[in-house]
Coordinates of C-alpha atoms in Angstrom, one line a residue:
M1235 CA 21.4 -1.3 40.6
R1236 CA 24.3 -3.4 39.3
K1237 CA 27.7 -1.9 37.7
W1238 CA 29.5 -3.7 35.4
Y1239 CA 33.4 -3.0 35.6
S1240 CA 35.3 -5.2 32.8
L1241 CA 33.5 -5.5 29.4
I1242 CA 36.0 -4.4 27.0
D1243 CA 37.5 -7.9 27.0
K1244 CA 34.0 -8.9 25.8
V1245 CA 34.2 -6.8 23.2
Y1246 CA 37.3 -7.6 21.6
A1247 CA 37.3 -11.4 22.0
L1248 CA 37.3 -12.9 18.4
P1249 CA 34.3 -15.0 18.9
R1250 CA 32.1 -12.0 19.6
L1251 CA 33.9 -10.3 16.5
E1252 CA 32.8 -13.2 14.3
Q1253 CA 29.4 -12.9 15.3
A1254 CA 29.4 -9.4 15.1
Y1255 CA 31.0 -9.5 11.3
R1256 CA 28.1 -12.3 10.5
E1257 CA 25.3 -9.7 11.7
V1258 CA 26.7 -7.0 10.0
K1259 CA 27.3 -9.0 6.6
K1260 CA 23.2 -10.3 7.0
N1261 CA 22.1 -6.6 7.2
K1262 CA 20.6 -5.5 4.2
G1263 CA 22.9 -2.2 4.4
S1264 CA 26.2 -3.9 4.5
K1265 CA 27.0 -3.4 0.6
A1266 CA 26.8 0.3 1.3
K1267 CA 30.4 1.4 1.8
G1268 CA 32.2 4.2 4.2
V1269 CA 34.6 6.9 3.5
D1270 CA 37.7 4.2 3.2
N1271 CA 35.6 2.7 0.4
Q1272 CA 36.0 -0.9 1.5
S1273 CA 33.2 -3.4 0.8
I1274 CA 32.1 -6.3 3.1
A1275 CA 33.5 -8.7 0.3
D1276 CA 36.6 -7.0 0.4
F1277 CA 37.0 -7.2 4.4
S1278 CA 35.8 -11.0 3.5
S1279 CA 38.6 -11.8 1.3
A1280 CA 41.0 -11.7 4.4
L1281 CA 38.4 -12.2 7.2
E1282 CA 40.7 -13.8 10.0
E1283 CA 43.6 -11.2 9.4
N1284 CA 41.1 -8.5 9.5
L1285 CA 39.3 -9.3 12.6
C1286 CA 42.7 -10.5 14.4
Q1287 CA 43.8 -6.9 13.4
L1288 CA 40.7 -5.2 15.2
S1289 CA 41.0 -7.5 18.2
R1290 CA 44.6 -5.9 18.6
E1291 CA 43.8 -2.5 18.1
L1292 CA 41.0 -2.8 20.7
K1293 CA 42.8 -5.1 23.3
E1294 CA 46.1 -2.3 22.9
G1295 CA 43.9 0.7 23.1
R1296 CA 44.9 1.7 19.5
Y1297 CA 41.6 1.5 17.8
K1298 CA 40.2 4.7 16.4
P1299 CA 37.0 5.1 14.5
Q1300 CA 37.0 6.8 11.0
P1301 CA 34.7 9.5 10.0
V1302 CA 31.2 8.4 8.6
R1303 CA 30.3 9.1 5.2
R1304 CA 27.1 11.6 4.7
V1305 CA 24.7 10.7 2.6
Y1306 CA 20.8 12.0 2.5
I1307 CA 17.7 10.1 1.8
D1308 CA 14.2 11.9 1.3
K1309 CA 11.7 12.1 4.3
P1310 CA 7.9 12.4 3.3
D1311 CA 7.6 16.0 4.0
G1312 CA 10.3 16.9 1.2
S1313 CA 12.8 17.4 3.4
K1314 CA 16.1 15.2 3.7
R1315 CA 17.5 13.3 6.6
G1316 CA 21.3 12.7 7.0
L1317 CA 22.4 9.4 7.7
G1318 CA 25.9 8.3 8.6
I1319 CA 27.5 5.2 6.7
A1320 CA 30.4 4.0 8.7
T1321 CA 33.2 1.9 7.4
I1322 CA 33.2 -1.9 7.8
R1323 CA 35.4 -2.5 10.4
D1324 CA 33.8 0.3 12.5
R1325 CA 30.4 -1.8 12.0
I1326 CA 32.0 -4.7 13.2
V1327 CA 32.9 -3.0 16.3
Q1328 CA 30.1 -1.2 16.9
Q1329 CA 27.7 -4.5 16.6
S1330 CA 30.3 -6.4 19.0
L1331 CA 29.8 -3.7 21.3
L1332 CA 25.8 -3.5 20.9
N1333 CA 25.8 -7.4 21.5
V1334 CA 27.5 -6.8 24.9
L1335 CA 25.9 -3.7 26.3
Q1336 CA 22.1 -4.6 24.9
P1337 CA 21.9 -7.5 27.5
I1338 CA 22.8 -5.2 30.4
F1339 CA 20.4 -2.1 29.6
D1340 CA 17.4 -3.4 27.8
P1341 CA 15.6 -5.6 30.8
E1342 CA 16.1 -2.4 32.6
F1343 CA 14.1 0.4 29.9
H1344 CA 10.9 1.3 30.6
P1345 CA 8.0 -1.1 29.5
S1346 CA 6.2 1.5 27.3
S1347 CA 9.4 1.9 25.1
Y1348 CA 9.4 -0.1 22.0
G1349 CA 11.6 1.3 19.2
Y1350 CA 14.7 -0.5 18.2
R1351 CA 14.7 -3.1 21.0
P1352 CA 14.4 -6.7 20.8
K1353 CA 11.3 -8.6 20.3
R1354 CA 9.3 -5.3 20.5
S1355 CA 8.0 -3.7 17.4
A1356 CA 5.8 -0.9 16.1
H1357 CA 3.0 -3.1 16.4
H1358 CA 3.4 -3.5 20.3
A1359 CA 3.6 0.2 20.5
I1360 CA 0.2 0.5 18.8
A1361 CA -1.3 -1.8 20.9
K1362 CA -0.5 -0.5 24.0
A1363 CA -1.5 2.7 22.6
E1364 CA -4.8 1.9 21.8
R1365 CA -5.4 -0.5 25.1
F1366 CA -4.4 2.9 27.0
S1367 CA -7.0 5.5 24.9
R1368 CA -9.8 2.8 24.3
Y1369 CA -10.1 0.7 27.4
Y1370 CA -8.5 2.6 30.2
G1371 CA -10.1 5.7 29.5
L1372 CA -7.2 7.9 28.8
D1373 CA -8.8 9.0 25.9
H1374 CA -6.7 12.5 25.6
V1375 CA -3.2 12.5 24.3
A1376 CA -0.3 15.0 24.2
D1377 CA 1.3 13.9 20.7
M1378 CA 5.1 14.9 21.3
D1379 CA 7.8 14.9 18.5
L1380 CA 11.4 15.6 19.1
S1381 CA 13.6 17.8 16.3
K1382 CA 16.2 15.5 15.3
C1383 CA 16.7 13.6 17.9
F1384 CA 19.5 11.4 16.9
D1385 CA 21.6 14.7 15.9
T1386 CA 20.9 16.8 19.1
L1387 CA 22.0 14.1 21.8
D1388 CA 24.2 15.8 24.1
H1389 CA 27.7 13.7 24.2
R1390 CA 28.6 14.0 27.7
L1391 CA 25.4 13.2 29.0
I1392 CA 25.1 10.2 26.9
V1393 CA 28.7 8.9 28.3
Q1394 CA 27.2 9.8 31.5
S1395 CA 24.1 7.9 30.8
V1396 CA 26.2 4.6 29.8
G1397 CA 28.2 5.1 33.0
K1398 CA 26.0 4.7 35.6
R1399 CA 25.7 1.1 34.8
V1400 CA 29.1 0.5 32.9
S1401 CA 32.2 1.6 35.2
D1402 CA 34.6 0.2 32.1
G1403 CA 37.0 3.4 31.2
K1404 CA 37.7 1.9 28.4
I1405 CA 34.0 1.2 26.7
L1406 CA 33.3 4.7 27.9
K1407 CA 36.5 5.9 25.8
L1408 CA 35.1 4.1 23.0
I1409 CA 31.9 5.0 23.0
G1410 CA 33.0 8.6 23.2
S1411 CA 35.4 8.1 19.9
F1412 CA 32.4 7.0 17.9
L1413 CA 30.4 10.0 18.9
A1414 CA 33.6 12.5 18.2
S1415 CA 34.5 10.8 15.0
G1416 CA 33.1 13.5 12.8
A1417 CA 31.3 13.1 8.9
L1418 CA 32.9 13.3 5.6
D1419 CA 30.2 15.1 3.8
G1420 CA 31.5 14.7 0.1
E1421 CA 35.1 15.9 0.5
R1422 CA 34.2 18.3 3.6
F1423 CA 34.9 17.1 6.9
T1424 CA 32.5 17.9 9.7
P1425 CA 33.5 17.4 13.5
T1426 CA 30.6 15.8 15.6
K1427 CA 29.9 18.0 18.8
K1428 CA 26.8 16.6 19.4
G1429 CA 24.5 13.8 18.2
S1430 CA 25.0 10.1 17.2
P1431 CA 24.8 9.3 13.5
Q1432 CA 21.6 8.2 12.4
G1433 CA 22.2 4.9 10.7
G1434 CA 24.8 3.9 13.3
I1435 CA 24.7 0.2 14.6
I1436 CA 25.5 1.6 18.2
S1437 CA 22.9 4.7 18.1
P1438 CA 19.6 3.2 18.7
L1439 CA 20.9 1.9 21.8
L1440 CA 22.5 5.4 22.8
M1441 CA 19.4 6.8 22.2
N1442 CA 17.2 4.7 24.2
I1443 CA 19.6 4.9 27.0
Y1444 CA 19.7 8.5 26.8
L1445 CA 16.2 8.9 26.6
D1446 CA 15.3 6.5 29.5
A1447 CA 15.9 9.1 32.2
F1448 CA 12.9 10.7 30.6
D1449 CA 10.7 7.4 30.4
Q1450 CA 11.5 6.8 34.1
H1451 CA 10.7 10.4 35.1
M1452 CA 7.4 10.1 33.5
K1453 CA 6.4 6.8 35.2
N1454 CA 7.9 8.2 38.5
S1455 CA 5.4 11.2 37.9
G1456 CA 2.5 8.6 37.1
I1457 CA 2.2 9.5 33.4
R1458 CA 1.2 6.7 31.3
M1459 CA 3.0 7.0 28.1
V1460 CA 4.3 4.8 25.0
R1461 CA 7.4 5.7 23.2
F1462 CA 8.9 4.4 19.9
A1463 CA 12.1 6.1 19.1
D1464 CA 11.5 9.9 19.1
D1465 CA 7.4 9.7 18.8
V1466 CA 5.9 10.0 22.3
L1467 CA 2.5 9.7 23.3
L1468 CA 1.4 10.8 26.9
F1469 CA -2.3 9.7 28.0
A1470 CA -4.8 11.6 30.3
P1471 CA -8.1 11.4 31.1
T1472 CA -8.7 15.2 30.4
K1473 CA -7.5 17.8 27.8
A1474 CA -6.3 20.0 30.8
Q1475 CA -4.5 17.2 32.1
A1476 CA -3.1 15.9 28.7
G1477 CA -1.8 19.7 28.5
N1478 CA 0.1 19.7 32.0
Y1479 CA 1.9 16.5 31.0
M1480 CA 3.3 17.7 27.8
A1481 CA 4.6 21.1 29.7
K1482 CA 6.0 18.8 32.4
A1483 CA 7.6 16.7 29.4
T1484 CA 8.5 19.7 27.6
S1485 CA 10.4 21.2 30.3
Y1486 CA 12.4 17.9 31.2
L1487 CA 13.4 17.2 27.8
E1488 CA 14.6 20.5 27.0
K1489 CA 16.1 21.6 30.2
E1490 CA 17.7 18.3 31.6
L1491 CA 18.3 16.5 28.2
R1492 CA 19.0 19.2 26.2
L1493 CA 16.9 18.3 23.4
E1494 CA 14.0 20.6 21.4
V1495 CA 10.5 19.5 21.2
N1496 CA 9.1 20.5 17.7
K1497 CA 6.4 22.5 18.9
N1498 CA 4.9 22.3 15.2
K1499 CA 4.6 18.7 15.2
S1500 CA 3.7 18.2 18.8
S1501 CA -0.1 18.6 19.5
L1502 CA -3.0 17.7 21.9
T1503 CA -5.5 15.4 20.3
N1504 CA -8.1 13.0 21.5
L1505 CA -9.4 9.4 20.7
E1506 CA -12.8 11.1 19.3
E1507 CA -10.7 13.2 16.6
G1508 CA -8.2 10.3 16.4
I1509 CA -4.8 9.5 17.4
H1510 CA -2.5 9.6 14.8
Y1511 CA 0.5 7.5 15.6
L1512 CA 3.3 5.2 13.6
S1513 CA 1.3 5.5 10.2
V1514 CA -2.0 4.6 11.8
V1515 CA -5.1 6.1 13.3
I1516 CA -6.7 5.0 16.7
K1517 CA -10.3 5.7 16.7
P1518 CA -13.1 5.0 19.1
Y1519 CA -14.1 2.0 17.1
G1520 CA -10.2 0.6 16.4
V1521 CA -7.1 1.2 14.2
V1522 CA -7.3 2.3 10.8
V1523 CA -4.7 3.4 8.2
S1524 CA -3.7 6.8 8.3
H1525 CA -4.6 8.9 5.1
K1526 CA -0.9 9.9 4.5
S1527 CA 0.1 6.4 4.6
I1528 CA -2.3 5.5 2.0
K1529 CA -1.0 8.5 0.0
R1530 CA 2.2 7.4 0.1
F1531 CA 1.8 4.1 -0.8
K1532 CA -0.5 4.8 -4.0
K1533 CA 2.2 7.3 -5.1
R1534 CA 4.9 4.6 -4.9
V1535 CA 2.5 2.2 -6.7
K1536 CA 2.6 4.9 -9.8
L1537 CA 5.8 4.9 -10.1
L1538 CA 5.9 1.4 -10.5
T1539 CA 3.2 0.9 -12.9
P1540 CA 4.0 3.1 -15.7
R1541 CA 1.9 3.5 -18.8
T1542 CA 4.8 3.7 -21.0
K1543 CA 6.4 0.2 -19.8
G1544 CA 9.6 -1.1 -21.3
Q1545 CA 9.3 -4.6 -19.6
S1546 CA 6.8 -7.2 -19.6
I1547 CA 3.8 -7.0 -16.6
A1548 CA 5.4 -9.6 -14.9
F1549 CA 8.4 -7.7 -14.2
Y1550 CA 6.4 -5.0 -12.9
I1551 CA 4.6 -7.3 -10.3
K1552 CA 7.9 -8.9 -9.0
E1553 CA 8.7 -5.3 -8.5
L1554 CA 5.3 -4.2 -7.0
N1555 CA 5.3 -7.4 -4.6
P1556 CA 7.6 -6.2 -1.8
L1557 CA 5.7 -3.0 -1.1
L1558 CA 2.3 -5.1 -1.3
R1559 CA 3.5 -7.3 1.1
G1560 CA 5.4 -4.8 3.4
F1561 CA 2.4 -2.4 3.1
A1562 CA 0.0 -5.4 4.0
N1563 CA 2.0 -6.9 6.6
Y1564 CA 2.3 -3.6 8.4
F1565 CA -1.2 -2.5 8.5
R1566 CA -2.6 -5.8 8.8
I1567 CA -2.8 -4.9 12.6
G1568 CA -5.9 -2.3 11.9
L1569 CA -9.6 -2.4 10.5
T1570 CA -7.9 -3.3 6.6
K1571 CA -9.7 -5.8 5.2
K1572 CA -11.7 -3.6 2.7
L1573 CA -8.9 -1.0 2.3
F1574 CA -6.8 -3.9 1.0
Q1575 CA -9.4 -5.0 -1.5
N1576 CA -9.7 -1.7 -2.7
L1577 CA -5.8 -1.0 -2.9
L1578 CA -5.7 -4.3 -4.8
S1579 CA -8.8 -3.8 -7.2
W1580 CA -6.8 -0.4 -7.9
I1581 CA -3.6 -1.7 -8.6
R1582 CA -4.8 -4.3 -11.2
R1583 CA -6.6 -1.6 -13.0
R1584 CA -3.2 0.0 -13.4
L1585 CA -1.9 -3.2 -14.4
R1586 CA -4.9 -3.5 -16.9
M1587 CA -4.2 0.1 -18.1
M1588 CA -0.4 -1.0 -18.8
V1589 CA -1.5 -3.6 -21.0
M1590 CA -3.7 -1.8 -23.0
K1591 CA -1.4 1.1 -23.4
S1592 CA 0.9 -1.8 -25.1
W1593 CA -1.6 -3.0 -27.4
K1594 CA -2.2 0.8 -29.0
S1595 CA -5.7 0.0 -30.8
W1596 CA -8.6 -2.4 -30.0
K1597 CA -7.4 -5.0 -32.4
P1598 CA -5.1 -6.7 -30.1
L1599 CA -7.9 -6.9 -27.4
H1600 CA -10.1 -8.8 -29.3
R1601 CA -7.7 -11.4 -30.1
Q1602 CA -7.4 -11.7 -26.7
L1603 CA -11.3 -11.9 -26.6
R1604 CA -11.4 -14.8 -28.8
R1605 CA -8.5 -16.6 -27.0
M1606 CA -10.6 -16.2 -23.8
G1607 CA -13.4 -17.6 -25.8
Y1608 CA -15.3 -14.5 -25.5
K1609 CA -19.1 -14.8 -27.2
G1610 CA -20.2 -11.1 -27.1
N1611 CA -19.9 -8.3 -29.0
F1612 CA -16.6 -6.9 -29.8
L1613 CA -16.7 -3.0 -29.5
K1614 CA -13.9 -0.8 -30.7
I1615 CA -13.1 0.8 -27.6
S1616 CA -10.1 3.2 -27.0
V1617 CA -7.3 1.3 -25.1
T1618 CA -5.6 4.8 -24.2
R1619 CA -8.5 6.1 -21.8
W1620 CA -8.3 5.1 -18.2
R1621 CA -11.8 4.7 -17.6
N1622 CA -12.1 2.0 -20.2
S1623 CA -9.9 0.0 -17.7
S1624 CA -13.1 -1.0 -15.7
T1625 CA -14.6 -1.8 -18.6
N1626 CA -16.3 -5.6 -18.7
L1627 CA -14.8 -6.2 -22.0
I1628 CA -10.8 -5.5 -20.5
H1629 CA -11.9 -7.6 -17.2
Y1630 CA -13.0 -10.6 -19.4
A1631 CA -9.7 -10.4 -21.4
L1632 CA -7.6 -9.7 -18.6
P1633 CA -9.2 -11.2 -15.5
N1634 CA -8.3 -10.9 -11.9
K1635 CA -6.9 -14.8 -12.2
Y1636 CA -4.4 -13.5 -15.2
F1637 CA -2.7 -11.6 -12.5
S1638 CA -2.8 -14.1 -9.7
E1639 CA -1.0 -16.3 -12.3
L1640 CA 1.9 -14.0 -12.8
G1641 CA 2.5 -14.0 -9.1
L1642 CA 0.8 -10.6 -8.0
Y1643 CA 0.7 -10.8 -4.1
A1644 CA -3.0 -11.3 -2.7
M1645 CA -3.0 -8.4 0.0
D1646 CA -6.4 -8.7 -0.1
T1647 CA -6.2 -12.1 1.8
V1648 CA -4.2 -11.1 4.3
E1649 CA -6.2 -10.9 7.8
G1650 CA -6.7 -7.8 9.4
N1651 CA -7.5 -6.5 12.7
T1652 CA -5.3 -8.8 14.4
L1653 CA -4.0 -6.5 17.8
H1654 CA -5.1 -8.7 20.2
Q1655 CA -2.1 -11.0 19.0
Y1656 CA 0.0 -8.2 20.7
Y1657 CA -2.0 -7.6 23.6
Q1658 CA -0.6 -10.4 25.7
T1659 CA 2.8 -9.2 25.6
V1660 CA 2.1 -5.5 26.5
L1661 CA -0.8 -5.7 29.3
N1662 CA 1.6 -7.5 31.9
K1663 CA 3.9 -4.8 31.4
I1664 CA 1.6 -1.9 31.6

C-alpha cells in the first residue's frame, strides 16, 4: 500500500484554493452563512486577498477552523437532523483538502460502496442490490442501519484511518482541527469530542475512509454487501446465514469502530417480502417505488397546490416542476410507467380543483366551456367539490393540453425501468 508523505503544500497552493473556491461557490448551499456571518459574496469582494491569506495561514500552520453553526432540518420520521454549517473560509479549505485526498483513497474503496463517491450514485447501489438478490440467488438480506453515523465517528480512529495512507503530520493535524472545532447552537458553544459535522464538505470522505475497514472486513469474510453511506445490505442464500452475517457485522461495527447499530431499523428480510433500500423496494419481478416515498411525494404536492391560491396556476406549476422532475428522474429506474401516469393525472386534478375554487360558481365554468366550443349540456355543477374535478365538463374546460401549455412537467413521458443502464458499470466490480 502506497503512503503519501508531503501533501499540505498541495492543499495551500493558490491554484487549488481558487479551484476549491469555485466549487464552493457553485454548490447550492453556498449562500448559507457560518458563525462569522460572512457570505460567499462577501468573501468574493476581496477574493485574491482572502485566498492569499488562507494560503499563508495554512503554510505557516496558523490556520484554525471556526465552530460550525448548528441548524436542524426535519426528517421524514418527524425527528430533527442536525447539520453543521461551516464558514466560507473553512469550506474552501475543506474542499481543497477533499480534492487532494479523494484521488488517493477512492480507488481503493470497496467496489460495493456507493455513497458520496465520484461517478457513483444510489442508482448504482440499487442496481447492484437487485443483481445480487434477483440473479445471484442471494435473496435473503440483513438490512442494517447505523445510528447517527456522522455524529458518532471516533476522532482518534478517523485520524488513524487517514494515517494508514497519509503520513503528512500537517494534514492529519488539519483534519483533527476540523473535527475538534466545535459547534455553535444559537449562542451556546458545544465542543465536539466525536463525530464529523453532517453537512461538512470533508465529512462524507472521512466517513467512507472510516467505514472502509468494515467494508473490507465483510469482503475478506466472503460476505456480499452493498453500502450507501450508513445504509448497509448484506446478502445471503438463507435466512439463518443472513442472521449470522448481521451478528458478525454488528460485532465489528460496535466493538472495532465504536458505532451503534440501530436495532429498531435493522432487520432480516427477503426478496419475496421485498427488500426496502434507498426509497425503492426490490421485488422478485423488479424494482418499485416504496409506499413511503409515494406518500412523501404526495404530501409535498399537496403543500404546493393549495385550494385557496394567491398566485396564477402558471406560478404553482413552476413551483411543482422541480419536485416532479426530481421524483421522475430518481425513480425512473423502477417499474414506474403506470405510477407516473397516475400521479400526473392526480396532480392535474388538484390543479383543476384550484382553478375551480377560484371560479367560485358555475358561471365562469360555462364561459370557459363556450370559449372552448363546447356544444353539450351546460350543467350547473358545484365548483367547490373534489368529486366534480374529474367530471367531463371540467376536463373539457381544462384539458390536459391546457396544463402542458403552461409548462407542467410531463413525468409520464419519462422512460422507466432503466436499471440495465447501470449494470455495465457494476457487474465488473462485484
